[in-house]
mmCIF file of C-alpha atoms in Angstrom:
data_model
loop_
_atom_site.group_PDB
_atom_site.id
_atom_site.type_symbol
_atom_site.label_atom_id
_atom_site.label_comp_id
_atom_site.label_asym_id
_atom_site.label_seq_id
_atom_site.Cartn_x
_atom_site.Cartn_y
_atom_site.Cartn_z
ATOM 1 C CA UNK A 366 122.779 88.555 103.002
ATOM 2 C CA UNK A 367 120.035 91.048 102.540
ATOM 3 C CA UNK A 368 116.439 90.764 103.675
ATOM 4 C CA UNK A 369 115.022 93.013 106.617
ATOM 5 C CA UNK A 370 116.912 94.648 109.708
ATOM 6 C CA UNK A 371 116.915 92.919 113.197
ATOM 7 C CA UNK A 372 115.946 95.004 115.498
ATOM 8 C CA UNK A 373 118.171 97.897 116.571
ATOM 9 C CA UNK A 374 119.977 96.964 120.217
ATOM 10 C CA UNK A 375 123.670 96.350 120.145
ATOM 11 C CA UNK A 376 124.606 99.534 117.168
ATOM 12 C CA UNK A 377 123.571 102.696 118.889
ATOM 13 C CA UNK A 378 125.665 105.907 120.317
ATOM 14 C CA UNK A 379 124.844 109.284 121.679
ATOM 15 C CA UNK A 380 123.743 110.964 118.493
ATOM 16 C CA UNK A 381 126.154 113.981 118.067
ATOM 17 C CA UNK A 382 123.959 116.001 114.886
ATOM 18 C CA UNK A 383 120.434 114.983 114.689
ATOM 19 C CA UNK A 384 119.512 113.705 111.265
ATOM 20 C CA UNK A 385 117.899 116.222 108.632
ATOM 21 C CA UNK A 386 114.818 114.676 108.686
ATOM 22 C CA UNK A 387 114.406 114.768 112.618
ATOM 23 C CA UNK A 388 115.172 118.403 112.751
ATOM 24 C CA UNK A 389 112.473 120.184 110.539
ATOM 25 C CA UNK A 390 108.535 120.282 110.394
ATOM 26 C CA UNK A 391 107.750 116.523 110.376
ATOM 27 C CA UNK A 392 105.425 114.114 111.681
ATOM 28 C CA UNK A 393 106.307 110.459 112.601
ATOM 29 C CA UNK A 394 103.884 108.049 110.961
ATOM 30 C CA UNK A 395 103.478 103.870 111.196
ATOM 31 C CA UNK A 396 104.474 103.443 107.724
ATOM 32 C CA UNK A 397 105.506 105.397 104.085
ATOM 33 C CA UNK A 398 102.237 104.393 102.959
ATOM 34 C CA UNK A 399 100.693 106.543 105.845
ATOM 35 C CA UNK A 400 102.063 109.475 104.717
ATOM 36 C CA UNK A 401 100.611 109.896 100.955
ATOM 37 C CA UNK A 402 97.179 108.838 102.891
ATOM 38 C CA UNK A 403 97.808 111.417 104.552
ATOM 39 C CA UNK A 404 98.760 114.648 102.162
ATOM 40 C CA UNK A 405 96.032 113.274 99.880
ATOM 41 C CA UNK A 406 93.320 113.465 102.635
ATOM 42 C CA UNK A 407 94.528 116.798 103.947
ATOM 43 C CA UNK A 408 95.122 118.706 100.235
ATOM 44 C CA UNK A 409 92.167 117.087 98.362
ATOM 45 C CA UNK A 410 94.133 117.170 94.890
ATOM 46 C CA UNK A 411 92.170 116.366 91.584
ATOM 47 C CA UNK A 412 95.024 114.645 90.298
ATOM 48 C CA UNK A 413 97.705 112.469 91.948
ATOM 49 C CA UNK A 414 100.720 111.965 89.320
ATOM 50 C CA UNK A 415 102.612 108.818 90.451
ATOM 51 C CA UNK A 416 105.709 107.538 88.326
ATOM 52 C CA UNK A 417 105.229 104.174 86.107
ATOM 53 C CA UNK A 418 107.815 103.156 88.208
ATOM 54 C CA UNK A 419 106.765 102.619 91.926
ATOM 55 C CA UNK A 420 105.714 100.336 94.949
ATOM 56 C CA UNK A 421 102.231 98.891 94.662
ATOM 57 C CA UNK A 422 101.886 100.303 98.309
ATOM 58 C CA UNK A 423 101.976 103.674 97.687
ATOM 59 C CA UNK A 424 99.988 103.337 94.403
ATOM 60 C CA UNK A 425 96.880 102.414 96.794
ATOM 61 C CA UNK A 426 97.934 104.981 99.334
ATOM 62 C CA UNK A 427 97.142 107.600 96.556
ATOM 63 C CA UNK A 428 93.864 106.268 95.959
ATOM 64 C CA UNK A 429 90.201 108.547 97.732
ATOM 65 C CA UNK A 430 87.071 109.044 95.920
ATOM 66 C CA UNK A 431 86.791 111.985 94.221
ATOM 67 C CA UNK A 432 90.815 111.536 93.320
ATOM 68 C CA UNK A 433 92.212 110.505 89.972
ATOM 69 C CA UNK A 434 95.410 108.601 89.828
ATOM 70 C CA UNK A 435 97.526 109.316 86.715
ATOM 71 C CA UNK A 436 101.308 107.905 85.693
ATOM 72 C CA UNK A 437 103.846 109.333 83.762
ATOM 73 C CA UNK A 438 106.195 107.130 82.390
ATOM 74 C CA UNK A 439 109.637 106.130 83.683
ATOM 75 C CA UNK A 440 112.763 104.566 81.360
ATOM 76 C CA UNK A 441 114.747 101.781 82.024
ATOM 77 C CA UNK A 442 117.571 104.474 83.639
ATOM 78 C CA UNK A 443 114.937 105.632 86.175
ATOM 79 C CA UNK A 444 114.762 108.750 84.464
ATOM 80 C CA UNK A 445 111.261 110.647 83.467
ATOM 81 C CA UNK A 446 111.233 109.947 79.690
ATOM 82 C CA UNK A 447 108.486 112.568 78.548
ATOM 83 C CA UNK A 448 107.328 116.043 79.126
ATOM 84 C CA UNK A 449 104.070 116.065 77.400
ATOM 85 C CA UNK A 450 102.157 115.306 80.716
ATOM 86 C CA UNK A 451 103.641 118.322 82.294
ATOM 87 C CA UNK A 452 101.205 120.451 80.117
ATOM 88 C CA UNK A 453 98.041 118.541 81.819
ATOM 89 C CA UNK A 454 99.032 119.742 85.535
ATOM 90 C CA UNK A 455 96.374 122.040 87.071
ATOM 91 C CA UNK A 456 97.060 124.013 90.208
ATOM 92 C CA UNK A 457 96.520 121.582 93.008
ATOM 93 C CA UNK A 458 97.351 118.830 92.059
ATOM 94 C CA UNK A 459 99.835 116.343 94.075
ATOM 95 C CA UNK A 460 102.629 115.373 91.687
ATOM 96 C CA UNK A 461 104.751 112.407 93.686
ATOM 97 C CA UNK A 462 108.677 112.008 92.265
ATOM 98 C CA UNK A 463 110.898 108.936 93.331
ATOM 99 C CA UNK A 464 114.593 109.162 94.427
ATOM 100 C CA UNK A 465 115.005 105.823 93.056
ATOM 101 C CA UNK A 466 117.899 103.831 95.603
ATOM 102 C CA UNK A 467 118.974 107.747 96.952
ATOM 103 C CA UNK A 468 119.304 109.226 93.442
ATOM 104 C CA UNK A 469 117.781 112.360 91.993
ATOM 105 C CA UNK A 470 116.568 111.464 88.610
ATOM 106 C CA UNK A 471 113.429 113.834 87.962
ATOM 107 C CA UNK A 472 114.564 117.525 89.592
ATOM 108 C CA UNK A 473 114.431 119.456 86.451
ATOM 109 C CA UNK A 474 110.535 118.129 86.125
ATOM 110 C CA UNK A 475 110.274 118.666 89.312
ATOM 111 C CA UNK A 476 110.509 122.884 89.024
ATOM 112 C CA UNK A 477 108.299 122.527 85.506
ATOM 113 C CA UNK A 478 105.804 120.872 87.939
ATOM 114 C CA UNK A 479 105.927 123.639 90.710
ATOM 115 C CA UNK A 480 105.540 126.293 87.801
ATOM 116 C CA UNK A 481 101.626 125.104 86.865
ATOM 117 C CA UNK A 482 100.818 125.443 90.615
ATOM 118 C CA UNK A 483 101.261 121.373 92.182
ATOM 119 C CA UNK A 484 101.886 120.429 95.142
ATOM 120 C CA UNK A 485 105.433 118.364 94.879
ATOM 121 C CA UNK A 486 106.029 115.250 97.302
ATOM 122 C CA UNK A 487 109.416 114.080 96.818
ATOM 123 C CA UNK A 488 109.402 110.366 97.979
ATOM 124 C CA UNK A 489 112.747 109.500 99.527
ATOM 125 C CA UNK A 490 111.963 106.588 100.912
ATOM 126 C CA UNK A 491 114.975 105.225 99.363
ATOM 127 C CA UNK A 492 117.296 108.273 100.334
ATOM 128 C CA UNK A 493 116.655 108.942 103.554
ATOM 129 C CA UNK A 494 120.039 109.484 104.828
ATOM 130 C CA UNK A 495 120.824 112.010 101.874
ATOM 131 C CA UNK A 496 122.681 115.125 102.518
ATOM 132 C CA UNK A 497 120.661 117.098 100.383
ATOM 133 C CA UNK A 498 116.791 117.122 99.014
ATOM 134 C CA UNK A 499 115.065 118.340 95.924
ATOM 135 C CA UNK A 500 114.712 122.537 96.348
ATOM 136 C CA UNK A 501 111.448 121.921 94.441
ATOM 137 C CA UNK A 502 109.849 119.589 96.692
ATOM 138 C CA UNK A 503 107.018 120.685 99.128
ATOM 139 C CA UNK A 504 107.048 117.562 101.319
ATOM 140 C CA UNK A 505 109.302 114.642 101.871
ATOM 141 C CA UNK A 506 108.188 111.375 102.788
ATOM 142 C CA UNK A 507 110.913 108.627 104.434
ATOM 143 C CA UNK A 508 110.566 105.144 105.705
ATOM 144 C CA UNK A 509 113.330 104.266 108.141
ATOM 145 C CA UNK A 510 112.638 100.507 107.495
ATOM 146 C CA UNK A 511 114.502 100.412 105.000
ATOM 147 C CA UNK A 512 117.765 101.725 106.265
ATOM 148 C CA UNK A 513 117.606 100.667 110.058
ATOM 149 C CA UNK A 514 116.100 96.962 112.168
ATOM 150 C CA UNK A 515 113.233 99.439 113.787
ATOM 151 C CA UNK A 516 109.509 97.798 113.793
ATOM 152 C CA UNK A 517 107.395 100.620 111.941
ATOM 153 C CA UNK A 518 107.944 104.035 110.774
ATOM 154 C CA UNK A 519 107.498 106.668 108.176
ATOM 155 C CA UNK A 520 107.918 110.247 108.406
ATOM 156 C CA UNK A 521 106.350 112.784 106.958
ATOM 157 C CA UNK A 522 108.401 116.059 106.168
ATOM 158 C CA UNK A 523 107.093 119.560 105.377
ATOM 159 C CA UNK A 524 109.442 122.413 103.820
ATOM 160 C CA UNK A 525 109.146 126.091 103.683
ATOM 161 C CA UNK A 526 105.291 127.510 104.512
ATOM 162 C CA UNK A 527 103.967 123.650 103.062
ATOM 163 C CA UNK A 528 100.842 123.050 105.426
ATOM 164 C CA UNK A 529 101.439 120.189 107.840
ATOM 165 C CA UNK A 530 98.179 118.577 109.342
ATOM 166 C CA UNK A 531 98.719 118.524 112.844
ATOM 167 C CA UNK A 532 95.737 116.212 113.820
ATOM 168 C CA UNK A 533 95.316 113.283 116.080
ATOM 169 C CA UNK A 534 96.866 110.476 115.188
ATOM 170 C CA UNK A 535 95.950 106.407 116.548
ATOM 171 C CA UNK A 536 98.397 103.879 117.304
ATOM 172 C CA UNK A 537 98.945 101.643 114.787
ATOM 173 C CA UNK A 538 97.087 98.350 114.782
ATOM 174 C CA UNK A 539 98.175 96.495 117.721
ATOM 175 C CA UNK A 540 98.638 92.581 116.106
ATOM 176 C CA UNK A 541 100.723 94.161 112.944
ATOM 177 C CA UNK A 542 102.681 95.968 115.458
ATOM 178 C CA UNK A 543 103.583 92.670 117.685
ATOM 179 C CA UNK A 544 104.434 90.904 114.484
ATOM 180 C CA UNK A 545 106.750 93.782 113.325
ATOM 181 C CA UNK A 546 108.436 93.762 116.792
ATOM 182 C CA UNK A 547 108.403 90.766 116.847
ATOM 183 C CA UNK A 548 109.724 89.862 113.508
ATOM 184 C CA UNK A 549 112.720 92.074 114.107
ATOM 185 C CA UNK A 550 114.020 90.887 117.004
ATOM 186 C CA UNK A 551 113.908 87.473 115.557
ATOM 187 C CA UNK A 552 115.903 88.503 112.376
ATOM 188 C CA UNK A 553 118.080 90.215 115.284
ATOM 189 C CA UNK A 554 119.080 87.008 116.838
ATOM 190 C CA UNK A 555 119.310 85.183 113.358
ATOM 191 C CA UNK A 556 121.877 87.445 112.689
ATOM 192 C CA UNK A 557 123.728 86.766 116.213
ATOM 193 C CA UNK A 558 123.367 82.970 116.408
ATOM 194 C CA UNK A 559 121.966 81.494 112.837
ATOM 195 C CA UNK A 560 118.774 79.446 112.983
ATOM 196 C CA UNK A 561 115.731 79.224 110.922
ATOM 197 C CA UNK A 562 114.688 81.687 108.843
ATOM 198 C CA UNK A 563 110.603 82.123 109.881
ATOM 199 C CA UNK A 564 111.239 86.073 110.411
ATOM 200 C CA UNK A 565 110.910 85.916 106.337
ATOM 201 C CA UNK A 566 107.316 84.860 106.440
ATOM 202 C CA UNK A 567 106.351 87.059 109.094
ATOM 203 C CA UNK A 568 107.811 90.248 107.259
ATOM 204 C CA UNK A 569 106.323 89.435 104.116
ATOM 205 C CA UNK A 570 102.807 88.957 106.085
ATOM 206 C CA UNK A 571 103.945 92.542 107.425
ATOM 207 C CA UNK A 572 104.521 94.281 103.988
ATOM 208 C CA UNK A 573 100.994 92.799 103.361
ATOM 209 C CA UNK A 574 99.530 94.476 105.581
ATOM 210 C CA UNK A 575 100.900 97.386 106.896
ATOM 211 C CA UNK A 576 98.658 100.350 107.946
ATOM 212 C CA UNK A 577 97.501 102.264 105.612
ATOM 213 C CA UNK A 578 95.516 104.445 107.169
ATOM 214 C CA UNK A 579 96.865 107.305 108.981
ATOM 215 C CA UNK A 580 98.783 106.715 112.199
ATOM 216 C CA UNK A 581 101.739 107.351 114.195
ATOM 217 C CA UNK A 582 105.170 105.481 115.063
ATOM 218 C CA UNK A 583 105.093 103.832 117.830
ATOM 219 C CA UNK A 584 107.226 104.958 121.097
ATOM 220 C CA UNK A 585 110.038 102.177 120.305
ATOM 221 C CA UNK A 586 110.552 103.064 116.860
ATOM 222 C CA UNK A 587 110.798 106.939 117.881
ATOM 223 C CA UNK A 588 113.177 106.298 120.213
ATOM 224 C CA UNK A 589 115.897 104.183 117.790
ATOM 225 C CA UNK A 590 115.855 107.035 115.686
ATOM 226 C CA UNK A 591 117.245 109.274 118.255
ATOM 227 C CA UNK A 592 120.011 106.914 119.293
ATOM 228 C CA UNK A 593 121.492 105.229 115.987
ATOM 229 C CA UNK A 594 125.039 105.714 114.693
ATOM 230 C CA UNK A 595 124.039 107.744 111.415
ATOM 231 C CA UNK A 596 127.179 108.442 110.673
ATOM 232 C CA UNK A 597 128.667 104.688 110.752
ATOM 233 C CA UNK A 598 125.205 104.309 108.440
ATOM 234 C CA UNK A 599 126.003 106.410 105.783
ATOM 235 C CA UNK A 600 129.569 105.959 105.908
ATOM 236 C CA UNK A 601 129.456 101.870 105.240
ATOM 237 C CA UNK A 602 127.083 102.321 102.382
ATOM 238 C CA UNK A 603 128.949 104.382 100.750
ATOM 239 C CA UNK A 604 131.839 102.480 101.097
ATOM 240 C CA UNK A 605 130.090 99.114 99.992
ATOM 241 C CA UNK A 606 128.721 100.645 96.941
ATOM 242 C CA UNK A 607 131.753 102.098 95.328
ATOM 243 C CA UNK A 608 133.183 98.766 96.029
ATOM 244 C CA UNK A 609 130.068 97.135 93.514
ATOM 245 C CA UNK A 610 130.663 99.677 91.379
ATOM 246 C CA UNK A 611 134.275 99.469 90.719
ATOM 247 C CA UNK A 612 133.440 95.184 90.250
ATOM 248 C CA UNK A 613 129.775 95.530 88.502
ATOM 249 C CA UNK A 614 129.521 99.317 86.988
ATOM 250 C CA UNK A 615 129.019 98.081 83.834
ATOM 251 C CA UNK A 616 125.893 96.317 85.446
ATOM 252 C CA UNK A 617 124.700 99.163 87.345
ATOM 253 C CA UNK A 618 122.160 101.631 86.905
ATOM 254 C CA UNK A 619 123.850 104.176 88.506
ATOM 255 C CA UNK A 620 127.459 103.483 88.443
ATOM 256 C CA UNK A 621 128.956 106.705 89.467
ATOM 257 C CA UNK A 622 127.845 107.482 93.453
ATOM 258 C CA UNK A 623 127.738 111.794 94.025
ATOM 259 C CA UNK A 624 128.627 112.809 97.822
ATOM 260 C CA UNK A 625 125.424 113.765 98.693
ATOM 261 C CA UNK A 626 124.100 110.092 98.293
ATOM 262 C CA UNK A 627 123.784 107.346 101.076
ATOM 263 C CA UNK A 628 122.115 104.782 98.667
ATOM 264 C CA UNK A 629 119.653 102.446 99.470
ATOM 265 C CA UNK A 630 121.328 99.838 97.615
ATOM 266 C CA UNK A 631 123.007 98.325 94.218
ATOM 267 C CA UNK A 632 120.255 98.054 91.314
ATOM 268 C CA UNK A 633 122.054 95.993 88.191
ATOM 269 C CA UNK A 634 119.698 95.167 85.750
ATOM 270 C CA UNK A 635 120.598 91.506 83.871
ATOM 271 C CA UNK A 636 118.114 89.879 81.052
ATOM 272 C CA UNK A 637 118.098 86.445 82.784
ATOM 273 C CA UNK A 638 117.572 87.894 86.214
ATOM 274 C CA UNK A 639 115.242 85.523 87.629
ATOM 275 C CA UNK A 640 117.628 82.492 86.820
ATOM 276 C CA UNK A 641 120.559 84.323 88.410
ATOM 277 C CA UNK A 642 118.446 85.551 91.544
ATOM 278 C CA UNK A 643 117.694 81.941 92.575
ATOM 279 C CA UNK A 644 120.926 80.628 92.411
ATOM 280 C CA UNK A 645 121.965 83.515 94.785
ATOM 281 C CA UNK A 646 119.480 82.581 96.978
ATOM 282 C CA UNK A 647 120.723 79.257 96.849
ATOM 283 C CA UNK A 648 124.148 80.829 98.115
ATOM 284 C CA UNK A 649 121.842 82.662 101.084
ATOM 285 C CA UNK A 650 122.319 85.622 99.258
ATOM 286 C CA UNK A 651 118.985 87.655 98.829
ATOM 287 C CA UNK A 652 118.610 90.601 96.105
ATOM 288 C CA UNK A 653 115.475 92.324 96.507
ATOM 289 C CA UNK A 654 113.001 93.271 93.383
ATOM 290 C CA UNK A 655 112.277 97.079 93.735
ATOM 291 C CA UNK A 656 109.175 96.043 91.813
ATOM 292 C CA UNK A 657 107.056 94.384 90.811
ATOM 293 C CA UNK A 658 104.519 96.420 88.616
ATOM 294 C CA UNK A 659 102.993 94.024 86.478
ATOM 295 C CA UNK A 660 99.672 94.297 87.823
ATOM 296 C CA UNK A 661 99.548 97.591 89.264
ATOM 297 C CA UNK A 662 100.733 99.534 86.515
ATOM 298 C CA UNK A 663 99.823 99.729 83.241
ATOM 299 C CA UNK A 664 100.935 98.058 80.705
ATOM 300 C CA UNK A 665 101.265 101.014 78.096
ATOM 301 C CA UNK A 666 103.869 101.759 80.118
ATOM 302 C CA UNK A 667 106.152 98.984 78.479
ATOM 303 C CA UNK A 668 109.391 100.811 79.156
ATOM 304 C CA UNK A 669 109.028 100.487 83.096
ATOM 305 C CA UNK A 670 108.111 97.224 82.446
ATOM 306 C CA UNK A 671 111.389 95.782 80.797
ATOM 307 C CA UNK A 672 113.181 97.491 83.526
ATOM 308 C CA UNK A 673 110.869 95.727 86.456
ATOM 309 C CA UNK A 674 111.540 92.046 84.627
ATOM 310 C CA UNK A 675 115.336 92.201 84.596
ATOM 311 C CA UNK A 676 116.226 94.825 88.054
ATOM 312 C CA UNK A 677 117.629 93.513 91.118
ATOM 313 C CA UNK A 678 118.808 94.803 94.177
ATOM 314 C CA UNK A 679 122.239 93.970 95.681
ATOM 315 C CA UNK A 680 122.567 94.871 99.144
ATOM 316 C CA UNK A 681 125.256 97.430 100.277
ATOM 317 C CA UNK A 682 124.129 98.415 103.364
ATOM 318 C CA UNK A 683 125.692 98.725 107.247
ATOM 319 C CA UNK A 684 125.448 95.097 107.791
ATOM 320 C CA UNK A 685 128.181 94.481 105.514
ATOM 321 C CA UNK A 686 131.902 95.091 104.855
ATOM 322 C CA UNK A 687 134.388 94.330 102.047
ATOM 323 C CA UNK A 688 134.936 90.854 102.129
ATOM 324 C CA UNK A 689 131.094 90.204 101.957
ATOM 325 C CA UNK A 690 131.227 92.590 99.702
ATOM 326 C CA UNK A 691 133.571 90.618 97.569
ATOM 327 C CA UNK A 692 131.805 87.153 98.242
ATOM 328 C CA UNK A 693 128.611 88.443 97.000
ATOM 329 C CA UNK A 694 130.186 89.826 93.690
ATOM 330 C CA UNK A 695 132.573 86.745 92.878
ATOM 331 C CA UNK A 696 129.023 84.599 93.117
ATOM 332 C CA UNK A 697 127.318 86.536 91.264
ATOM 333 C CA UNK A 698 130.079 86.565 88.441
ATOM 334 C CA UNK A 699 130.075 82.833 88.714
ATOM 335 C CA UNK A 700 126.510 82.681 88.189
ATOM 336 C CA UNK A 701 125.682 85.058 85.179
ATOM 337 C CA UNK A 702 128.821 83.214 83.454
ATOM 338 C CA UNK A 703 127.310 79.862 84.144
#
C-alpha cells in the first residue's frame, strides 16, 4: 500500500463535468516545480514568502538572482503561527500558501497578504480535486501526480485579470520522461500481477530530478486528464479518510474532513514515528514523509521541525477500499502498542 500511481489504463470513462482546474486560464506544465519557475521568472518579485513547512522542490523552484527567499513559520497543526511578517510585505512580492493534504489552513493571512499589494500563489498541489479554492489567491498551482498513475504534470492556474505568460514552452527532457513512463507502467503491472518492486528506485531517481525549468506536459499525460473517473476519485478518498478518522482521529492532524475536501491523504503525527514506519513497511505498507526539511529549512524554525520528525502519511486514496482500509489501521495499532 501506498507509493506512486501505475499508469492510468484500465480506470477511465467519458468525463461528464470537466474538472475545475481544466476549465479556467491554465497552462499544463512537466512538473509543480515548473510552475513557481515559472510565476517567479514572469513577475520578477523582490521577495518570495514560502511556508517553514514545504517540499525541498519547490523551495529551489523559488530561487533567481536578484530574488530573496523568506519563510514564515508554520506550527505543528499546519497552521501559520505569526503575523508579524505580514507587516514586511511590499507590493510585488510573491507570497506562496500550502493547502497542506487538501486543507485550507492560512486563508485569513491570505487576504492580510493581498491587502499590502502581493501577488498570492495558493499551492494545491495536495488539493487538487477540491471543490472550492482560496478567493484570495491569484494563481493556483496542481500536480496531478499525486492524485492519478500519469507520467508528468503540473498545472498552472490563473484567476480573475492574474497575468498568465503565454510563451513557448519545450518538451520536457526526453530520458526523465522515458523513466517516468516508464516507471508507471511498471508500478501498473505490479499492481496487476505482483513482482519486484524496481519502479521504487526509478521514481525516487524521478523526484530527483524532475524538470525544473519551465516546460510543458507531455501529450500522454494531457490526455489522462481528460478521460479519468474524477468523480470515483474524489468519492473513494473521501470515503477512506472518514474511515481513518473514525479509527485514528485522535492521531490525526485534521480529524474532521469539510465537503469541499478530496484529501491527499491521512497525516497522524506519532513521537516514535520512524520505529513504527519501518515495521509498516515490513507489512508492505508504505506511509509517505510530507517532509523532510531538515536541511532546507531553517532551523529557527523549530516548530516545523518537531512536526517534520514525527508526521506520516497514511494513504487513503482510490486504490483502496474498506477492508484495506481496516488492515492498514489494525497494523498500525499493533505496532505503536508494541
Amino acid at each position: 500500500m501506498g507509493g506512486m500511481f501505475g499508469l492510468e489504463l484500465f480506470n477511465t470513462v467519458k468525463v461528464m463535468q470537466v474538472p475545475r482546474f481544466l476549465n479556467e486560464h491554465y497552462r499544463l506544465l512537466a512538473t509543480a516545480r515548473c510552475a513557481v519557475k515559472l510565476l517567479v521568472r514572469t513577475l520578477h518579485p523582490a521577495t518570495v514568502w514560502l511556508p517553514s513547512y514545504i517540499c525541498g522542490v519547490l523551495i529551489e523552484a523559488a530561487r533567481e538572482p536578484g530574488v530573496r527567499v523568506r519563510f514564515y513559520s508554520v506550527g505543528e497543526s499546519l497552521q501559520v503561527m505569526e503575523d508579524d511578517w505580514l507587516s514586511e510585505i511590499i507590493a510585488g512580492d510573491l507570497v506562496i500558501f500550502a493547502d497542506y493534504f487538501g486543507f485550507d489552513t492560512w486563508s485569513s493571512h491570505g487576504a492580510r497578504a493581498k491587502t499590502r499589494g502581493a501577488r498570492i500563489v495558493e499551492d494545491a498541489c495536495q488539493a487538487m480535486l477540491n471543490k472550492n479554492f482560496s478567493p484570495h489567491s491569484d494563481y493556483v498551482i496542481f500536480s496531478p501526480r499525486k492524485f492519478i498513475g500519469v507520467p508528468d504534470g503540473g498545472i498552472l492556474l490563473a484567476k480573475k485579470d492574474a497575468y498568465l505568460p503565454e510563451t513557448y514552452l519545450p518538451p520536457p527532457p526526453a530520458k526523465w520522461l522515458l523513466r517516468a513512463t516508464n516507471a508507471a507502467i511498471i508500478r501498473s503491472e505490479f499492481d496487476r500481477y505482483g513482482g519486484d518492486q524496481r519502479w521504487f528506485k526509478m521514481f525516487r531517481w524521478i523526484e530527483r530530478n524532475g524538470p525544473l525549468e519551465p516546460t510543458r506536459m507531455s501529450d500522454l499525460s494531457a490526455g489522462i486528464l481528460q478521460v479519468v473517473d474524477w468523480a470515483f476519485i474524489k468519492r473513494r478518498r473521501r470515503q477512506n479518510y472518514k474511515f481513518l478518522s473514525a479509527e485514528l482521529g485522535d492521531l490525526a492532524i485534521f480529524p474532521d474532513l469539510s465537503l469541499d475536501v478530496v484529501p491527499l491523504g491521512f497525516p497522524i503525527c506519532i513521537p516514535n514515528r520512524d520505529r513504527v514506519r519501518r515495521s509498516l513497511f515490513d507489512e508492505q505498507i508504505y506511509p509517505p514523509v510530507h517532509w523532510d526539511i531538515a536541511d532546507v529549512v531553517p532551523h529557527e524554525f523549530a516548530a516545523s521541525h518537531r512536526l517534520a520528525s514525527q508526521i506520516m502519511t497514511l494513504p487513503c486514496d482510490q486504490r483502496y477500499d474498506r477492508d484495506e482500509m481496516l488492515h492498514m489501521t489494525s497494523r498500525l495499532k499493533c505496532h505503536l502498542s508494541a
